[in-house]
Amino acid sequence: MNGLRGDKENAMYSERHNSKIIIKGLKIYAYHGKLPEEKKLGQFFLLDLVIYFNFLENVPSDTLENTINYVEVINFIKEKFTEKNFNLIETAAEYLCDSVLKYFQKIYKVDITLRKPTPPVNADFDYVAVEVMKSRDSLGSVLL
């Protein structure tokens, strides 16, 4: 064989080496919401992140410098989520996705689920959530 792969084999090879890091249930206190009480009192929000990167390209050895440092991602998310106040969780999640893709060059896709466990609604439910998925290709105007 001459070392060249066909399209189908290239797709399989590429899929095997794509990796993701999952951060579940990141709890952050912030002041997001439309109502004055939400802006004044604040509340906890829960975030789930899935960040995608190419394992083969970014981790040729077993060192932290060659991968995505999830501690750095967590600290970055905490900082970005609390530096501005948003009326909508949709806007906050979009902002986080854009910020992650802009700052972490090795990440090519990010999925963020932002949950608001205690919205001011007179009803019995677990939470309200929004999920935003963005890739580096979809990165348009960024609110940075």
GROMACS .gro file of C-alpha atoms in nm:
model
  144
    1MET     CA    1   0.000   0.000   0.000
    2ASN     CA    2   0.130   0.347  -0.080
    3GLY     CA    3   0.029   0.504   0.254
    4LEU     CA    4  -0.265   0.696   0.110
    5ARG     CA    5  -0.611   0.640   0.252
    6GLY     CA    6  -0.942   0.657   0.068
    7ASP     CA    7  -1.215   0.903   0.173
    8LYS     CA    8  -1.402   0.645   0.382
    9GLU     CA    9  -1.084   0.533   0.558
   10ASN     CA   10  -0.980   0.896   0.620
   11ALA     CA   11  -1.320   0.969   0.780
   12MET     CA   12  -1.289   0.665   1.008
   13TYR     CA   13  -0.931   0.757   1.100
   14SER     CA   14  -1.033   1.117   1.173
   15GLU     CA   15  -1.330   1.012   1.389
   16ARG     CA   16  -1.116   0.777   1.598
   17HIS     CA   17  -0.878   1.056   1.694
   18ASN     CA   18  -1.129   1.328   1.771
   19SER     CA   19  -1.170   1.361   2.145
   20LYS     CA   20  -1.387   1.547   2.387
   21ILE     CA   21  -1.355   1.663   2.743
   22ILE     CA   22  -1.678   1.670   2.943
   23ILE     CA   23  -1.732   1.902   3.239
   24LYS     CA   24  -2.065   1.830   3.413
   25GLY     CA   25  -2.249   2.033   3.675
   26LEU     CA   26  -2.018   2.333   3.710
   27LYS     CA   27  -2.199   2.544   3.971
   28ILE     CA   28  -2.151   2.921   3.947
   29TYR     CA   29  -2.327   3.199   4.138
   30ALA     CA   30  -2.414   3.491   3.911
   31TYR     CA   31  -2.660   3.775   3.856
   32HIS     CA   32  -2.828   3.688   3.528
   33GLY     CA   33  -3.198   3.733   3.457
   34LYS     CA   34  -3.455   3.982   3.341
   35LEU     CA   35  -3.617   4.062   3.676
   36PRO     CA   36  -3.466   4.318   3.917
   37GLU     CA   37  -3.462   4.056   4.197
   38GLU     CA   38  -3.246   3.824   3.987
   39LYS     CA   39  -3.002   4.104   3.912
   40LYS     CA   40  -2.986   4.208   4.279
   41LEU     CA   41  -2.995   3.875   4.465
   42GLY     CA   42  -2.837   3.643   4.208
   43GLN     CA   43  -2.865   3.266   4.198
   44PHE     CA   44  -2.675   2.950   4.118
   45PHE     CA   45  -2.648   2.829   3.760
   46LEU     CA   46  -2.528   2.487   3.646
   47LEU     CA   47  -2.320   2.442   3.334
   48ASP     CA   48  -2.232   2.132   3.135
   49LEU     CA   49  -1.957   2.168   2.876
   50VAL     CA   50  -1.838   1.934   2.604
   51ILE     CA   51  -1.524   2.057   2.432
   52TYR     CA   52  -1.394   1.888   2.119
   53PHE     CA   53  -1.035   1.874   2.000
   54ASN     CA   54  -0.817   1.649   1.786
   55PHE     CA   55  -0.647   1.402   2.020
   56LEU     CA   56  -0.386   1.287   1.769
   57GLU     CA   57  -0.289   1.642   1.680
   58ASN     CA   58  -0.282   1.784   2.033
   59VAL     CA   59  -0.165   1.494   2.248
   60PRO     CA   60   0.142   1.332   2.094
   61SER     CA   61   0.272   1.260   2.444
   62ASP     CA   62   0.139   1.216   2.796
   63THR     CA   63   0.193   1.576   2.909
   64LEU     CA   64  -0.057   1.840   3.021
   65GLU     CA   65   0.092   2.099   2.789
   66ASN     CA   66  -0.016   1.895   2.486
   67THR     CA   67  -0.386   1.866   2.570
   68ILE     CA   68  -0.673   2.091   2.675
   69ASN     CA   69  -0.624   2.184   3.040
   70TYR     CA   70  -0.975   2.148   3.184
   71VAL     CA   71  -0.877   2.339   3.500
   72GLU     CA   72  -0.792   2.636   3.279
   73VAL     CA   73  -1.122   2.595   3.092
   74ILE     CA   74  -1.319   2.586   3.420
   75ASN     CA   75  -1.148   2.898   3.554
   76PHE     CA   76  -1.200   3.075   3.222
   77ILE     CA   77  -1.573   2.986   3.219
   78LYS     CA   78  -1.618   3.105   3.578
   79GLU     CA   79  -1.451   3.437   3.494
   80LYS     CA   80  -1.646   3.495   3.171
   81PHE     CA   81  -1.980   3.391   3.322
   82THR     CA   82  -1.951   3.641   3.606
   83GLU     CA   83  -1.786   3.937   3.430
   84LYS     CA   84  -2.112   4.048   3.262
   85ASN     CA   85  -2.478   4.034   3.356
   86PHE     CA   86  -2.718   3.894   3.096
   87ASN     CA   87  -3.096   3.916   3.079
   88LEU     CA   88  -3.119   3.583   2.894
   89ILE     CA   89  -2.945   3.253   2.957
   90GLU     CA   90  -2.944   3.207   2.579
   91THR     CA   91  -2.722   3.514   2.541
   92ALA     CA   92  -2.497   3.404   2.826
   93ALA     CA   93  -2.447   3.058   2.670
   94GLU     CA   94  -2.373   3.208   2.326
   95TYR     CA   95  -2.118   3.442   2.484
   96LEU     CA   96  -1.946   3.152   2.662
   97CYS     CA   97  -1.927   2.942   2.344
   98ASP     CA   98  -1.783   3.230   2.142
   99SER     CA   99  -1.535   3.315   2.419
  100VAL     CA  100  -1.411   2.955   2.453
  101LEU     CA  101  -1.359   2.918   2.078
  102LYS     CA  102  -1.182   3.251   2.054
  103TYR     CA  103  -0.948   3.191   2.351
  104PHE     CA  104  -0.869   2.818   2.322
  105GLN     CA  105  -0.732   2.767   1.973
  106LYS     CA  106  -0.708   2.387   2.002
  107ILE     CA  107  -1.083   2.355   2.063
  108TYR     CA  108  -1.277   2.329   1.738
  109LYS     CA  109  -1.627   2.275   1.880
  110VAL     CA  110  -1.803   2.341   2.210
  111ASP     CA  111  -2.146   2.242   2.345
  112ILE     CA  112  -2.273   2.426   2.652
  113THR     CA  113  -2.588   2.345   2.847
  114LEU     CA  114  -2.675   2.625   3.087
  115ARG     CA  115  -2.931   2.537   3.353
  116LYS     CA  116  -3.120   2.782   3.571
  117PRO     CA  117  -3.250   2.569   3.862
  118THR     CA  118  -3.454   2.838   4.038
  119PRO     CA  119  -3.613   3.075   3.787
  120PRO     CA  120  -3.888   3.299   3.926
  121VAL     CA  121  -4.177   3.085   3.805
  122ASN     CA  122  -4.465   2.962   4.017
  123ALA     CA  123  -4.445   2.599   3.908
  124ASP     CA  124  -4.284   2.272   4.018
  125PHE     CA  125  -3.999   2.164   3.785
  126ASP     CA  126  -3.630   2.078   3.803
  127TYR     CA  127  -3.481   2.358   3.595
  128VAL     CA  128  -3.495   2.562   3.277
  129ALA     CA  129  -3.203   2.515   3.037
  130VAL     CA  130  -3.062   2.621   2.707
  131GLU     CA  131  -2.810   2.430   2.498
  132VAL     CA  132  -2.580   2.607   2.253
  133MET     CA  133  -2.345   2.424   2.018
  134LYS     CA  134  -2.086   2.613   1.817
  135SER     CA  135  -1.787   2.521   1.607
  136ARG     CA  136  -1.494   2.728   1.498
  137ASP     CA  137  -1.652   2.740   1.149
  138SER     CA  138  -1.968   2.903   1.288
  139LEU     CA  139  -1.782   3.168   1.485
  140GLY     CA  140  -1.925   3.494   1.360
  141SER     CA  141  -1.947   3.824   1.538
  142VAL     CA  142  -1.826   3.773   1.891
  143LEU     CA  143  -1.951   3.979   2.183
  144LEU     CA  144  -1.602   4.012   2.336
   0.00000   0.00000   0.00000
